[in-house]
XYZ file of C-alpha atoms in Angstrom:
777
model
C -17.645 -102.490 2.322
C -15.082 -104.664 0.620
C -15.975 -108.277 -0.167
C -12.848 -109.368 1.733
C -14.227 -107.714 4.873
C -17.529 -109.541 4.500
C -15.762 -112.883 3.944
C -13.776 -112.322 7.092
C -16.938 -111.641 9.090
C -18.257 -114.912 7.690
C -15.269 -116.761 9.078
C -13.260 -117.032 5.855
C -9.626 -116.048 5.440
C -9.619 -112.614 3.854
C -6.598 -113.191 1.583
C -4.805 -116.149 0.088
C -2.961 -118.354 2.519
C 0.661 -117.385 3.253
C 3.367 -117.367 5.870
C 2.036 -114.339 7.738
C -1.685 -114.929 7.242
C -2.171 -116.283 10.737
C -0.623 -113.154 12.198
C -2.921 -110.957 10.093
C -6.006 -112.968 10.980
C -5.171 -112.691 14.673
C -4.735 -108.967 14.276
C -8.088 -108.531 12.523
C -9.795 -110.399 15.348
C -8.196 -108.077 17.903
C -9.463 -105.116 15.865
C -12.993 -106.540 15.926
C -12.772 -107.097 19.650
C -11.909 -103.423 20.365
C -14.482 -102.176 17.767
C -12.074 -100.489 15.362
C -14.016 -98.895 12.516
C -12.736 -100.266 9.150
C -13.741 -97.021 7.464
C -11.479 -94.938 9.665
C -9.327 -92.753 7.440
C -6.254 -91.740 9.378
C -4.512 -91.921 12.699
C -5.813 -89.631 15.466
C -4.704 -86.016 15.472
C -1.209 -85.671 16.808
C -0.569 -84.377 20.291
C 0.218 -80.769 21.152
C 3.771 -79.567 20.602
C 4.705 -79.497 24.267
C 3.424 -83.052 24.730
C 5.351 -84.189 21.665
C 8.557 -82.707 23.090
C 7.852 -84.410 26.422
C 7.257 -87.671 24.538
C 10.585 -87.292 22.755
C 12.298 -86.474 26.041
C 10.943 -89.654 27.612
C 12.302 -91.608 24.649
C 15.560 -89.687 24.392
C 17.681 -92.834 24.685
C 15.859 -94.555 21.800
C 15.970 -91.451 19.605
C 19.675 -90.933 20.250
C 20.427 -94.554 19.354
C 18.303 -94.345 16.190
C 19.458 -90.921 14.989
C 22.540 -91.988 12.959
C 20.474 -94.555 11.074
C 17.664 -92.092 10.379
C 20.236 -89.646 9.014
C 21.676 -92.316 6.726
C 18.244 -93.508 5.657
C 17.577 -90.345 3.695
C 20.252 -91.366 1.214
C 19.200 -95.031 1.261
C 15.520 -94.283 0.631
C 15.889 -91.361 -1.800
C 13.837 -91.911 -4.960
C 12.336 -95.132 -3.526
C 8.965 -93.712 -2.510
C 9.458 -94.954 1.052
C 10.088 -93.491 4.486
C 11.442 -94.926 7.722
C 9.452 -94.372 10.923
C 10.427 -94.635 14.569
C 7.762 -95.071 17.270
C 7.709 -95.419 21.031
C 6.561 -98.644 22.796
C 2.915 -97.565 22.463
C 3.138 -97.017 18.702
C 3.321 -93.212 18.852
C 5.432 -91.816 16.012
C 8.619 -90.098 17.224
C 10.372 -89.399 13.923
C 9.962 -89.812 10.149
C 12.679 -89.678 7.480
C 13.163 -90.897 3.917
C 12.169 -89.944 0.391
C 11.223 -86.241 0.629
C 8.920 -86.499 -2.389
C 6.242 -88.349 -0.413
C 6.425 -86.253 2.754
C 3.048 -84.647 2.069
C 1.444 -87.991 1.191
C 2.816 -89.515 4.360
C 1.482 -86.579 6.386
C -1.978 -87.029 4.854
C -1.645 -90.742 5.573
C -1.128 -89.875 9.243
C 2.566 -90.727 9.583
C 3.360 -87.655 11.660
C 5.272 -87.378 14.949
C 2.755 -87.612 17.772
C 0.260 -89.851 15.939
C -0.564 -93.265 17.401
C -0.367 -96.392 15.227
C -1.366 -99.061 17.708
C -3.934 -101.609 16.541
C -6.510 -100.083 18.868
C -5.992 -96.733 17.175
C -5.904 -97.584 13.465
C -6.384 -101.332 13.143
C -4.030 -103.855 11.560
C -0.851 -102.141 10.400
C 2.820 -103.052 10.512
C 3.643 -100.901 13.549
C 0.682 -101.814 15.719
C 0.731 -105.473 14.740
C 4.490 -105.752 15.332
C 3.884 -104.381 18.829
C 0.978 -106.733 19.499
C 2.675 -109.844 18.126
C 6.298 -109.051 18.982
C 7.260 -110.141 15.431
C 8.943 -108.566 12.430
C 6.340 -108.485 9.652
C 4.999 -106.822 6.538
C 1.435 -105.656 5.974
C 0.428 -105.342 2.332
C -2.464 -103.388 0.874
C -5.742 -105.113 1.755
C -4.205 -106.733 4.832
C -4.648 -103.373 6.570
C -7.833 -103.446 8.616
C -8.902 -99.891 7.721
C -9.732 -99.395 4.058
C -8.377 -95.840 3.491
C -4.784 -96.934 4.232
C -4.801 -100.007 2.011
C -2.759 -98.297 -0.717
C 0.338 -98.676 1.466
C 2.767 -101.486 2.164
C 4.631 -101.424 5.480
C 7.468 -103.441 7.036
C 8.120 -103.177 10.764
C 9.975 -104.830 13.608
C 10.103 -104.205 17.369
C 13.227 -102.666 18.882
C 14.164 -104.386 22.126
C 16.062 -103.270 25.187
C 19.411 -105.123 25.145
C 19.315 -105.588 28.935
C 15.889 -107.032 29.653
C 14.402 -107.710 26.210
C 11.469 -105.350 26.699
C 10.101 -103.506 23.652
C 11.312 -99.893 23.574
C 9.914 -98.950 20.169
C 9.203 -99.991 16.583
C 11.077 -99.317 13.350
C 8.976 -99.268 10.172
C 9.513 -98.688 6.445
C 6.367 -97.519 4.667
C 5.600 -96.693 1.049
C 2.864 -96.886 -1.541
C 2.136 -100.441 -2.640
C 3.387 -99.748 -6.162
C 6.830 -98.907 -4.723
C 7.047 -102.047 -2.574
C 10.517 -103.578 -2.301
C 11.121 -107.111 -0.964
C 14.274 -105.702 0.646
C 12.330 -103.484 3.039
C 11.749 -106.102 5.721
C 15.394 -107.330 5.815
C 16.521 -103.698 5.810
C 14.295 -102.696 8.719
C 15.298 -105.785 10.751
C 19.007 -105.171 10.152
C 18.645 -101.510 11.084
C 16.726 -102.388 14.252
C 19.519 -104.791 15.227
C 22.033 -101.982 14.757
C 19.921 -99.688 16.935
C 19.787 -102.347 19.644
C 23.593 -102.680 19.508
C 23.912 -98.932 19.848
C 21.501 -98.972 22.797
C 23.736 -101.555 24.470
C 26.794 -99.385 23.885
C 25.001 -96.320 25.266
C 23.922 -98.328 28.327
C 27.528 -99.270 29.023
C 28.630 -95.646 28.619
C 25.868 -94.443 30.959
C 26.735 -97.056 33.583
C 30.372 -96.054 33.411
C 29.444 -92.402 34.006
C 27.125 -93.432 36.859
C 29.836 -95.524 38.542
C 32.442 -92.829 37.949
C 30.190 -90.266 39.668
C 29.460 -92.683 42.551
C 32.924 -94.067 43.211
C 33.561 -91.918 46.288
C 30.258 -92.975 47.887
C 30.881 -96.654 47.114
C 34.303 -96.458 48.754
C 32.878 -94.979 51.968
C 32.273 -96.796 55.234
C 28.502 -97.131 54.936
C 26.358 -99.591 53.014
C 25.860 -98.104 49.563
C 24.072 -99.285 46.427
C 23.905 -97.614 42.997
C 20.812 -97.941 40.784
C 20.230 -96.785 37.199
C 17.393 -94.582 35.947
C 15.004 -97.534 35.777
C 15.747 -98.646 39.298
C 18.012 -101.574 38.373
C 20.960 -102.417 40.610
C 24.270 -101.447 39.040
C 26.720 -101.800 41.934
C 26.700 -102.444 45.688
C 29.671 -102.205 48.023
C 30.692 -104.945 50.494
C 28.703 -103.479 53.431
C 25.353 -103.458 51.596
C 24.597 -107.196 51.617
C 25.102 -107.719 55.416
C 23.027 -104.637 56.278
C 20.152 -105.834 54.065
C 20.471 -109.435 55.273
C 20.034 -108.230 58.872
C 16.637 -106.923 57.788
C 15.661 -110.081 55.938
C 16.426 -108.771 52.417
C 18.731 -110.755 50.116
C 20.780 -108.618 47.725
C 21.037 -109.986 44.156
C 21.367 -108.891 40.536
C 17.552 -108.714 40.395
C 17.289 -106.171 43.220
C 15.267 -103.096 42.235
C 13.987 -99.846 43.654
C 10.634 -98.416 42.631
C 10.771 -95.754 39.908
C 7.550 -94.053 38.888
C 6.588 -95.022 35.340
C 8.935 -98.040 35.202
C 7.490 -101.519 35.614
C 10.090 -103.920 37.068
C 10.433 -107.412 35.535
C 8.455 -110.200 37.243
C 11.649 -111.878 38.510
C 12.921 -108.689 40.186
C 13.048 -108.147 43.943
C 12.039 -104.675 45.068
C 13.662 -103.210 48.162
C 11.158 -102.409 50.910
C 10.188 -98.771 50.689
C 10.732 -98.414 54.416
C 14.475 -98.822 53.804
C 14.528 -96.066 51.187
C 13.018 -93.173 53.158
C 15.634 -90.405 53.399
C 18.223 -92.836 51.960
C 18.029 -92.102 48.223
C 20.033 -89.383 46.502
C 20.094 -88.601 42.780
C 23.408 -88.834 40.919
C 23.667 -85.825 38.613
C 25.968 -84.739 35.817
C 25.082 -81.114 35.333
C 21.319 -81.171 34.748
C 21.394 -84.783 33.591
C 20.171 -87.445 36.006
C 22.393 -90.534 35.773
C 20.830 -92.706 38.483
C 20.455 -93.006 42.249
C 22.627 -93.797 45.269
C 20.996 -95.588 48.181
C 22.834 -95.260 51.502
C 21.912 -97.617 54.362
C 23.786 -96.736 57.561
C 23.896 -99.632 59.978
C 21.818 -97.739 62.534
C 18.929 -97.147 60.161
C 15.489 -97.783 61.667
C 12.726 -99.091 59.501
C 9.933 -96.598 58.982
C 6.539 -96.741 57.448
C 6.354 -96.380 53.684
C 6.377 -92.852 52.346
C 5.454 -91.512 48.925
C 8.910 -89.962 48.804
C 10.375 -93.420 48.338
C 8.942 -93.659 44.802
C 11.300 -91.760 42.508
C 10.382 -90.125 39.225
C 12.404 -91.211 36.179
C 12.271 -88.032 34.095
C 8.685 -87.028 33.186
C 6.138 -89.743 34.136
C 5.086 -91.929 31.219
C 1.462 -91.552 30.189
C -0.635 -93.329 27.639
C -1.432 -91.575 24.388
C -5.053 -91.263 25.508
C -3.922 -89.485 28.690
C -1.706 -87.211 26.654
C -4.573 -86.225 24.397
C -6.942 -85.698 27.292
C -4.392 -83.417 28.904
C -3.914 -81.504 25.654
C -7.560 -80.455 25.787
C -9.323 -82.709 23.276
C -13.023 -82.921 23.902
C -13.218 -80.279 26.610
C -11.910 -77.036 28.054
C -8.316 -76.908 29.239
C -7.832 -77.010 32.986
C -5.946 -74.399 34.961
C -3.138 -76.920 35.425
C -3.021 -77.522 31.676
C -2.822 -73.793 30.924
C -0.138 -73.336 33.557
C 1.848 -76.217 32.112
C 1.578 -74.757 28.612
C 2.729 -71.335 29.816
C 5.716 -72.934 31.484
C 6.524 -74.763 28.233
C 6.296 -71.591 26.153
C 8.527 -69.693 28.573
C 11.435 -72.031 27.821
C 10.612 -73.330 24.342
C 10.297 -72.037 20.816
C 6.616 -72.218 19.880
C 7.242 -73.265 16.252
C 9.804 -76.059 16.622
C 9.480 -77.034 20.290
C 13.233 -76.580 20.756
C 14.679 -74.650 23.691
C 14.621 -70.863 23.271
C 17.437 -68.352 23.742
C 16.924 -67.781 27.479
C 16.758 -71.519 28.143
C 19.929 -72.039 26.097
C 21.854 -69.446 28.124
C 20.692 -70.952 31.422
C 21.613 -74.493 30.403
C 24.972 -73.417 29.013
C 25.835 -71.745 32.317
C 24.927 -74.963 34.162
C 27.042 -77.028 31.757
C 30.038 -74.780 32.316
C 29.691 -75.030 36.089
C 29.836 -78.810 35.798
C 32.648 -78.718 33.220
C 34.820 -76.631 35.543
C 34.549 -79.412 38.129
C 35.054 -82.320 35.746
C 37.492 -80.762 33.271
C 35.440 -81.841 30.245
C 35.056 -79.919 26.998
C 31.883 -78.081 26.083
C 31.286 -77.092 22.453
C 28.846 -74.363 21.430
C 27.480 -74.480 17.874
C 25.633 -71.637 16.149
C 23.849 -72.757 12.968
C 22.429 -70.245 10.513
C 20.617 -70.991 7.245
C 22.339 -69.386 4.272
C 19.417 -68.424 2.043
C 16.407 -68.454 4.344
C 15.525 -64.796 3.746
C 15.335 -65.407 0.010
C 13.048 -68.430 0.569
C 10.867 -66.432 2.970
C 10.621 -63.476 0.591
C 9.841 -65.526 -2.511
C 7.725 -68.391 -1.136
C 6.144 -66.762 1.915
C 6.453 -66.969 5.685
C 4.179 -69.986 6.027
C 6.447 -71.901 3.658
C 9.438 -70.648 5.653
C 7.909 -71.945 8.887
C 7.463 -75.407 7.356
C 11.115 -75.330 6.323
C 12.224 -74.361 9.828
C 10.263 -77.281 11.268
C 12.044 -79.684 8.915
C 15.425 -78.131 9.712
C 14.709 -78.598 13.418
C 13.848 -82.271 12.780
C 17.168 -82.834 11.002
C 19.118 -81.082 13.729
C 17.411 -83.270 16.340
C 18.743 -86.337 14.567
C 22.277 -85.060 14.024
C 22.702 -83.444 17.442
C 20.570 -85.766 19.541
C 23.513 -86.601 21.820
C 23.978 -82.925 22.591
C 22.970 -81.446 25.916
C 20.699 -78.782 24.412
C 19.357 -77.878 20.967
C 17.719 -74.458 20.620
C 16.241 -72.047 18.123
C 17.508 -68.608 19.080
C 16.391 -66.463 16.155
C 14.466 -66.478 12.897
C 16.696 -68.954 11.058
C 19.423 -69.377 13.686
C 19.823 -72.462 15.844
C 22.276 -73.384 18.587
C 23.523 -76.547 20.229
C 25.557 -77.415 23.309
C 27.714 -80.530 23.046
C 29.313 -81.960 26.174
C 32.462 -84.062 26.245
C 34.097 -85.503 23.159
C 37.305 -84.537 21.425
C 37.708 -81.726 18.924
C 37.853 -84.334 16.134
C 34.536 -85.813 17.267
C 32.955 -82.361 17.232
C 34.369 -81.759 13.744
C 32.897 -85.020 12.453
C 29.515 -84.201 13.948
C 29.557 -80.683 12.487
C 30.532 -82.030 9.049
C 27.709 -84.575 9.192
C 25.241 -81.847 10.174
C 26.318 -79.610 7.284
C 25.995 -82.478 4.823
C 22.546 -83.398 6.134
C 21.281 -79.812 5.977
C 22.627 -79.324 2.442
C 20.353 -82.070 1.098
C 17.119 -80.854 -0.460
C 13.898 -80.319 1.475
C 10.530 -81.150 -0.056
C 7.770 -78.768 1.031
C 4.356 -78.732 -0.613
C 5.758 -80.863 -3.437
C 8.419 -78.235 -4.087
C 12.113 -79.035 -3.707
C 14.166 -76.340 -1.963
C 17.709 -76.115 -0.678
C 18.636 -74.400 2.569
C 22.308 -75.038 3.240
C 23.721 -73.681 6.480
C 26.868 -72.235 7.998
C 28.096 -73.251 11.458
C 30.315 -71.434 13.926
C 31.891 -73.345 16.810
C 33.555 -72.312 20.075
C 34.901 -74.723 22.690
C 35.235 -74.381 26.443
C 37.687 -73.666 27.995
C 39.981 -72.685 25.109
C 37.599 -70.160 23.507
C 35.959 -68.671 26.593
C 35.153 -69.250 30.242
C 31.584 -67.941 30.303
C 28.351 -68.556 28.434
C 28.371 -65.057 26.938
C 31.983 -65.361 25.750
C 31.388 -68.745 24.117
C 28.223 -67.568 22.369
C 29.955 -64.403 21.167
C 32.950 -66.317 19.854
C 30.759 -68.930 18.164
C 28.946 -66.041 16.472
C 32.294 -64.637 15.354
C 33.217 -68.021 13.872
C 29.801 -68.194 12.172
C 30.408 -64.807 10.579
C 33.782 -66.030 9.336
C 32.148 -69.112 7.799
C 29.710 -66.917 5.879
C 32.462 -64.570 4.698
C 34.450 -67.556 3.414
C 31.614 -68.672 1.185
C 28.778 -70.145 3.286
C 27.697 -73.800 3.496
C 30.707 -74.465 5.692
C 31.821 -74.550 9.303
C 34.423 -72.514 11.125
C 35.957 -73.075 14.546
C 36.784 -69.973 16.551
C 40.406 -68.802 16.514
C 41.953 -65.991 18.534
C 42.878 -64.070 15.390
C 39.144 -63.624 14.760
C 38.890 -61.355 17.805
C 41.357 -58.974 16.189
C 39.419 -59.142 12.931
C 36.141 -58.461 14.736
C 37.623 -55.459 16.519
C 39.041 -54.207 13.227
C 35.680 -54.640 11.556
C 33.928 -52.779 14.380
C 36.458 -49.919 14.164
C 35.928 -49.775 10.423
C 32.144 -49.673 10.781
C 32.376 -46.972 13.457
C 34.655 -44.960 11.191
C 32.287 -45.347 8.239
C 29.345 -44.046 10.237
C 31.398 -41.106 11.477
C 32.591 -40.392 7.932
C 28.996 -40.240 6.712
C 27.973 -37.934 9.543
C 31.051 -35.681 9.171
C 31.269 -35.684 5.347
C 34.764 -37.168 5.264
C 34.304 -38.943 1.918
C 35.528 -37.356 -1.303
C 34.847 -38.258 -4.909
C 37.570 -38.538 -7.547
C 37.136 -39.114 -11.277
C 39.008 -41.587 -13.465
C 38.884 -40.409 -17.088
C 37.617 -42.719 -19.820
C 38.931 -42.314 -23.377
C 38.033 -43.487 -26.854
C 40.735 -45.960 -27.863
C 40.681 -44.643 -31.429
C 41.783 -41.019 -31.276
C 42.036 -40.761 -27.478
C 39.148 -38.318 -26.961
C 37.739 -37.938 -23.428
C 34.357 -39.704 -23.466
C 33.561 -40.111 -19.800
C 34.763 -40.708 -16.260
C 34.037 -43.094 -13.422
C 33.212 -41.530 -10.061
C 35.304 -43.268 -7.383
C 35.080 -42.854 -3.629
C 38.031 -42.076 -1.367
C 38.130 -41.994 2.434
C 40.693 -40.589 4.841
C 39.918 -41.331 8.487
C 41.591 -39.361 11.323
C 42.414 -42.598 13.180
C 42.688 -45.163 10.373
C 44.353 -42.977 7.758
C 43.693 -43.617 4.061
C 41.406 -46.638 3.819
C 41.334 -48.292 0.358
C 37.928 -48.899 -1.300
C 38.619 -52.646 -1.478
C 38.541 -52.616 2.308
C 35.780 -50.182 3.221
C 33.234 -50.990 0.469
C 32.721 -54.630 1.614
C 32.559 -53.376 5.218
C 29.904 -50.832 4.232
C 27.870 -53.535 2.476
C 28.042 -55.780 5.529
C 27.112 -52.943 7.890
C 24.115 -51.955 5.745
C 25.648 -48.553 4.910
C 26.252 -49.010 1.201
C 22.930 -47.469 0.127
C 23.499 -44.355 2.257
C 27.038 -44.030 0.899
C 25.888 -44.449 -2.722
C 23.203 -41.816 -2.250
C 25.814 -39.447 -0.852
C 28.076 -40.116 -3.870
C 25.172 -39.525 -6.259
C 24.373 -36.202 -4.610
C 28.022 -35.076 -4.748
C 28.460 -36.087 -8.398
C 25.235 -34.413 -9.558
C 26.160 -31.244 -7.683
C 29.621 -31.291 -9.309
C 28.182 -31.804 -12.801
C 25.790 -28.902 -12.210
C 28.718 -26.716 -11.075
C 30.790 -27.525 -14.175
C 27.842 -26.757 -16.427
C 27.285 -23.450 -14.640
C 30.923 -22.616 -15.392
C 30.280 -23.109 -19.097
C 31.907 -26.507 -19.352
C 30.596 -29.625 -21.106
C 31.531 -32.526 -18.774
C 31.503 -36.005 -20.320
C 29.193 -38.740 -19.084
C 29.981 -39.680 -15.462
C 29.532 -43.319 -14.365
C 28.194 -43.812 -10.816
C 27.999 -47.111 -8.930
C 24.599 -48.387 -7.745
C 23.920 -51.189 -5.235
C 21.452 -54.042 -5.592
C 19.385 -52.744 -2.658
C 18.807 -49.467 -4.502
C 17.511 -51.256 -7.590
C 14.978 -53.157 -5.486
C 13.424 -49.868 -4.326
C 10.337 -49.386 -6.539
C 10.780 -45.594 -6.328
C 14.465 -45.628 -7.299
C 14.035 -44.394 -10.896
C 11.534 -41.664 -9.983
C 13.707 -40.402 -7.125
C 16.792 -40.352 -9.367
C 14.959 -38.334 -12.015
C 13.801 -35.869 -9.339
C 17.432 -35.405 -8.266
C 18.505 -34.787 -11.868
C 15.735 -32.259 -12.375
C 16.478 -30.516 -9.083
C 20.164 -30.103 -10.006
C 19.399 -29.196 -13.620
C 21.447 -32.134 -14.907
C 20.281 -33.917 -18.098
C 19.749 -37.689 -17.950
C 22.427 -38.354 -20.568
C 25.048 -36.760 -18.282
C 25.256 -39.900 -16.110
C 25.621 -43.654 -16.476
C 24.712 -46.135 -13.752
C 27.218 -48.946 -13.063
C 26.128 -52.281 -11.577
C 28.094 -55.449 -10.964
C 27.100 -58.692 -12.665
C 26.000 -60.376 -9.437
C 23.570 -57.531 -8.746
C 21.626 -58.254 -11.917
C 20.952 -61.898 -11.229
C 19.346 -61.485 -7.797
C 16.061 -60.520 -9.480
C 16.379 -60.686 -13.251
C 12.739 -59.812 -13.950
C 12.702 -56.817 -11.622
C 16.058 -55.660 -12.965
C 14.790 -55.825 -16.570
C 11.816 -53.608 -15.665
C 14.062 -51.090 -13.892
C 16.509 -50.969 -16.827
C 13.659 -50.426 -19.266
C 12.410 -47.501 -17.171
C 15.917 -46.019 -17.049
C 16.263 -46.304 -20.830
C 12.932 -44.527 -21.299
C 14.267 -41.655 -19.188
C 17.515 -41.526 -21.192
C 19.812 -42.888 -18.436
C 22.539 -45.275 -19.612
C 23.448 -48.506 -17.778
C 26.870 -50.165 -17.649
C 27.731 -53.683 -16.369
C 30.905 -53.495 -14.278
C 33.482 -56.301 -13.791
C 32.027 -58.243 -16.711
C 33.572 -61.678 -17.170
C 34.201 -62.361 -13.466
C 30.705 -63.645 -12.697
C 28.047 -65.484 -14.688
C 28.647 -63.634 -17.982
C 25.491 -65.117 -19.431
C 24.354 -64.239 -22.926
C 20.785 -65.089 -21.915
C 20.430 -62.268 -19.405
C 22.149 -59.725 -21.670
C 19.524 -60.333 -24.350
C 16.808 -59.528 -21.779
C 18.360 -56.360 -20.335
C 18.644 -52.987 -22.117
C 22.360 -52.446 -21.377
C 24.449 -49.698 -23.010
C 27.948 -50.735 -22.027
C 30.031 -53.669 -20.772
C 33.180 -53.027 -18.747
C 35.827 -55.736 -19.167
C 37.361 -56.435 -15.768
C 40.949 -55.288 -15.329
C 42.089 -58.808 -14.378
C 41.589 -59.845 -18.031
C 43.274 -56.734 -19.407
C 46.331 -57.186 -17.210
C 46.679 -60.808 -18.411
C 46.772 -59.923 -22.111
C 50.568 -60.185 -22.429
C 51.088 -63.660 -21.012
C 47.775 -65.539 -20.987
C 46.161 -66.692 -24.215
C 43.005 -67.668 -22.340
C 42.391 -64.117 -21.169
C 42.996 -62.763 -24.664
C 40.365 -65.198 -25.945
C 37.904 -64.118 -23.246
C 38.306 -60.435 -24.150
C 37.807 -61.235 -27.826
C 34.656 -63.220 -27.042
C 33.231 -60.461 -24.802
C 33.791 -57.769 -27.445
C 32.261 -59.836 -30.239
C 29.273 -60.841 -28.100
C 28.632 -57.241 -27.024
C 28.848 -55.906 -30.567
C 26.433 -58.588 -31.760
C 23.946 -57.225 -29.197
C 24.607 -53.579 -30.032
C 26.483 -52.915 -26.779
C 29.680 -50.864 -26.477
C 32.719 -52.171 -24.572
C 35.014 -50.347 -22.157
C 38.209 -51.985 -20.838
C 39.430 -51.246 -17.314
C 42.991 -51.160 -15.998
C 44.879 -50.328 -19.220
C 48.500 -49.665 -18.213
C 50.698 -50.500 -21.231
C 50.856 -49.685 -24.918
C 50.726 -53.392 -25.800
C 47.432 -53.748 -23.913
C 46.063 -50.712 -25.726
C 47.182 -52.083 -29.113
C 45.507 -55.442 -28.509
C 42.235 -53.820 -27.461
C 42.202 -51.469 -30.446
C 42.853 -54.442 -32.718
C 39.796 -56.169 -31.223
C 37.710 -52.995 -31.808
C 37.090 -52.274 -28.117
C 35.638 -48.738 -28.134
C 36.732 -47.228 -24.802
C 39.144 -47.697 -21.941
C 40.393 -46.337 -18.641
C 43.572 -46.910 -16.684
C 46.905 -45.492 -15.594
C 48.117 -45.366 -19.211
C 45.707 -42.450 -19.648
C 45.220 -40.981 -16.167
C 45.085 -41.929 -12.535
C 41.882 -40.904 -10.664
C 41.761 -37.107 -10.448
C 40.206 -34.703 -7.995
C 37.420 -32.434 -9.289
C 39.782 -29.508 -9.958
C 42.325 -31.640 -11.853
C 39.630 -33.385 -13.856
C 38.054 -30.047 -14.714
C 41.191 -29.153 -16.692
C 40.394 -31.989 -19.127
C 36.835 -30.815 -19.801
C 36.147 -28.775 -22.932
C 33.968 -25.680 -22.839
C 30.399 -26.077 -23.910
C 29.706 -25.165 -27.537
C 27.151 -22.565 -26.509
C 28.935 -21.412 -23.365
C 27.686 -17.992 -22.196
C 30.126 -15.092 -22.302
C 30.697 -13.681 -18.823
C 30.991 -9.920 -18.620
């Protein structure tokens, strides 16, 4: 036990005198009174997921007001070793944001959503002591009552309701003592003031909506009063005061109605419950409860009190102890608890606690019903992580789940004013935003993209998981939930096609593009089934002497409905539809069969280059299966060359190196296509056994007028030769291009200057007979 603790028990001040020492001493005495154990190591275990979501729902107003500041705090607190924490009025953590490097330390420290940091729970600490004292304060090191948390320094201040001054939560900045900044307390106080101002603004907006929805009732002939969600009087018409006065009740600004879970101020005057029986109606906006209308017709007869007169204000507020008891700590779950959990899981995602797909569809339909009556906009956002599959595959599914939880936390902050936030797939989220202009939606989407593009820190490892967002807006982009979701998905697809880490709003032209893409995919599948593809061969020649040294196998497709479809159009569509591997295997089979046929005819075909996709390389049996095909057709390994694009290599450089080494051992050459358009890194070329580089035709075609492209070609040729790699130039069309390439000692080339792609019969005319061709009798 620390000497300071013993001195305190002996009546001495435990630290040197200072401005806040009286506050700390008072706090330590409260801790003694409730028997807090000074050896306690961390806050109690956090509540179950469904209880945490209910807790957040009960504090939705506070979280919405705080969200913009929590989003900004990540940039403010980066590299500071500190985090900012938001709690409810009982000291239960609602949200944590800040320096991602200490996320794990903070979690071990107990700063997790759902944990309670009241003094009764964990002793003297900035959050609990700010709640108990009502003051902004800092707690340094040994001032914490419990020894295991004395490495930390915390600054906290209460957040107060702008209407009645009650405490609605606490804002805290916490970090290790060594990272303490004297600016933390002023920063947290200033931020809390900003949150309170935003709460006041939100209250005004909510009251306006409540009055707008109640205006017809207030203008009626009866006595009508409007109350907010906490039972406070907002507006009463002229008939209300006389009707109440006749029953001995004076109407004033302090008039209240009883709302379960809300304690009215001492100065308030509650309406007799006998006047409220059958007189109270909720004021709704879609599924959202705005407040209550109380109608008191002049002929109303007082009745005995009824439980129906006490109105619930969203889910009833419970203490943290009650929450934990209901979550099953210390005993078996009750039937009611199990039923409640089943109901939660039926509408919520079990990992993040967000709404699930079915709940999203139901809520969107309700929103649209309301929007048709009010004429407001409804925006649907689909949010998809751009590289989640890669993270899952390389770091594991447990790591991926932790990332999804952090993504959900960030989306909660950015989209907290939305009607619904949901997880609808593995790494796909959705949000419904009600009201607001298109510009407001654009700003919110841009903020969300920026926030998601910042790094995540998981298990002390920094990862990036940028996202793409597709947006559709009611009524312009659809009149039903299914149409809006479909069009948002179309916009999301467009965002990914355009480069990812961006947003795209739906446009009508996208429907045409989607239909075109679907027709193309349907045609591709039919072409595979009906063998409508044909292979042509573009000859490759030695630049010195012009001898035929090879050919590239190219695919052509004529569709009965679409006509001749160029490769630049159907190859990307095949990749997107997941058909590229099947198409490449078909091409390989056709080319090997054609080579075998030429050899049977006594010809000596040159080496044929065949394109291979990245997915094929990742198949561990790819090399063995290819060699089996060669053996089956009686084609030697040196008769073919595999072509891969630069981007394919870099997806898995180590795996690619192993595959290339295996191919070399079997005598199969490898060529890098479109070299110069991607990474063009010398480092990976030194690690890969490559036989040939193909200079992209865009550089060859720029030889005449662009010095930069001439320099690039020169550099590629010299680099390749230094590594013992041959170079082939694509797209040669003029004599001047040929002369330049020969001058730079480029070995081979292909292009219209030599030949256009030829069918098998035309190409066969260029092939020389084999030296030992058999004589046919």
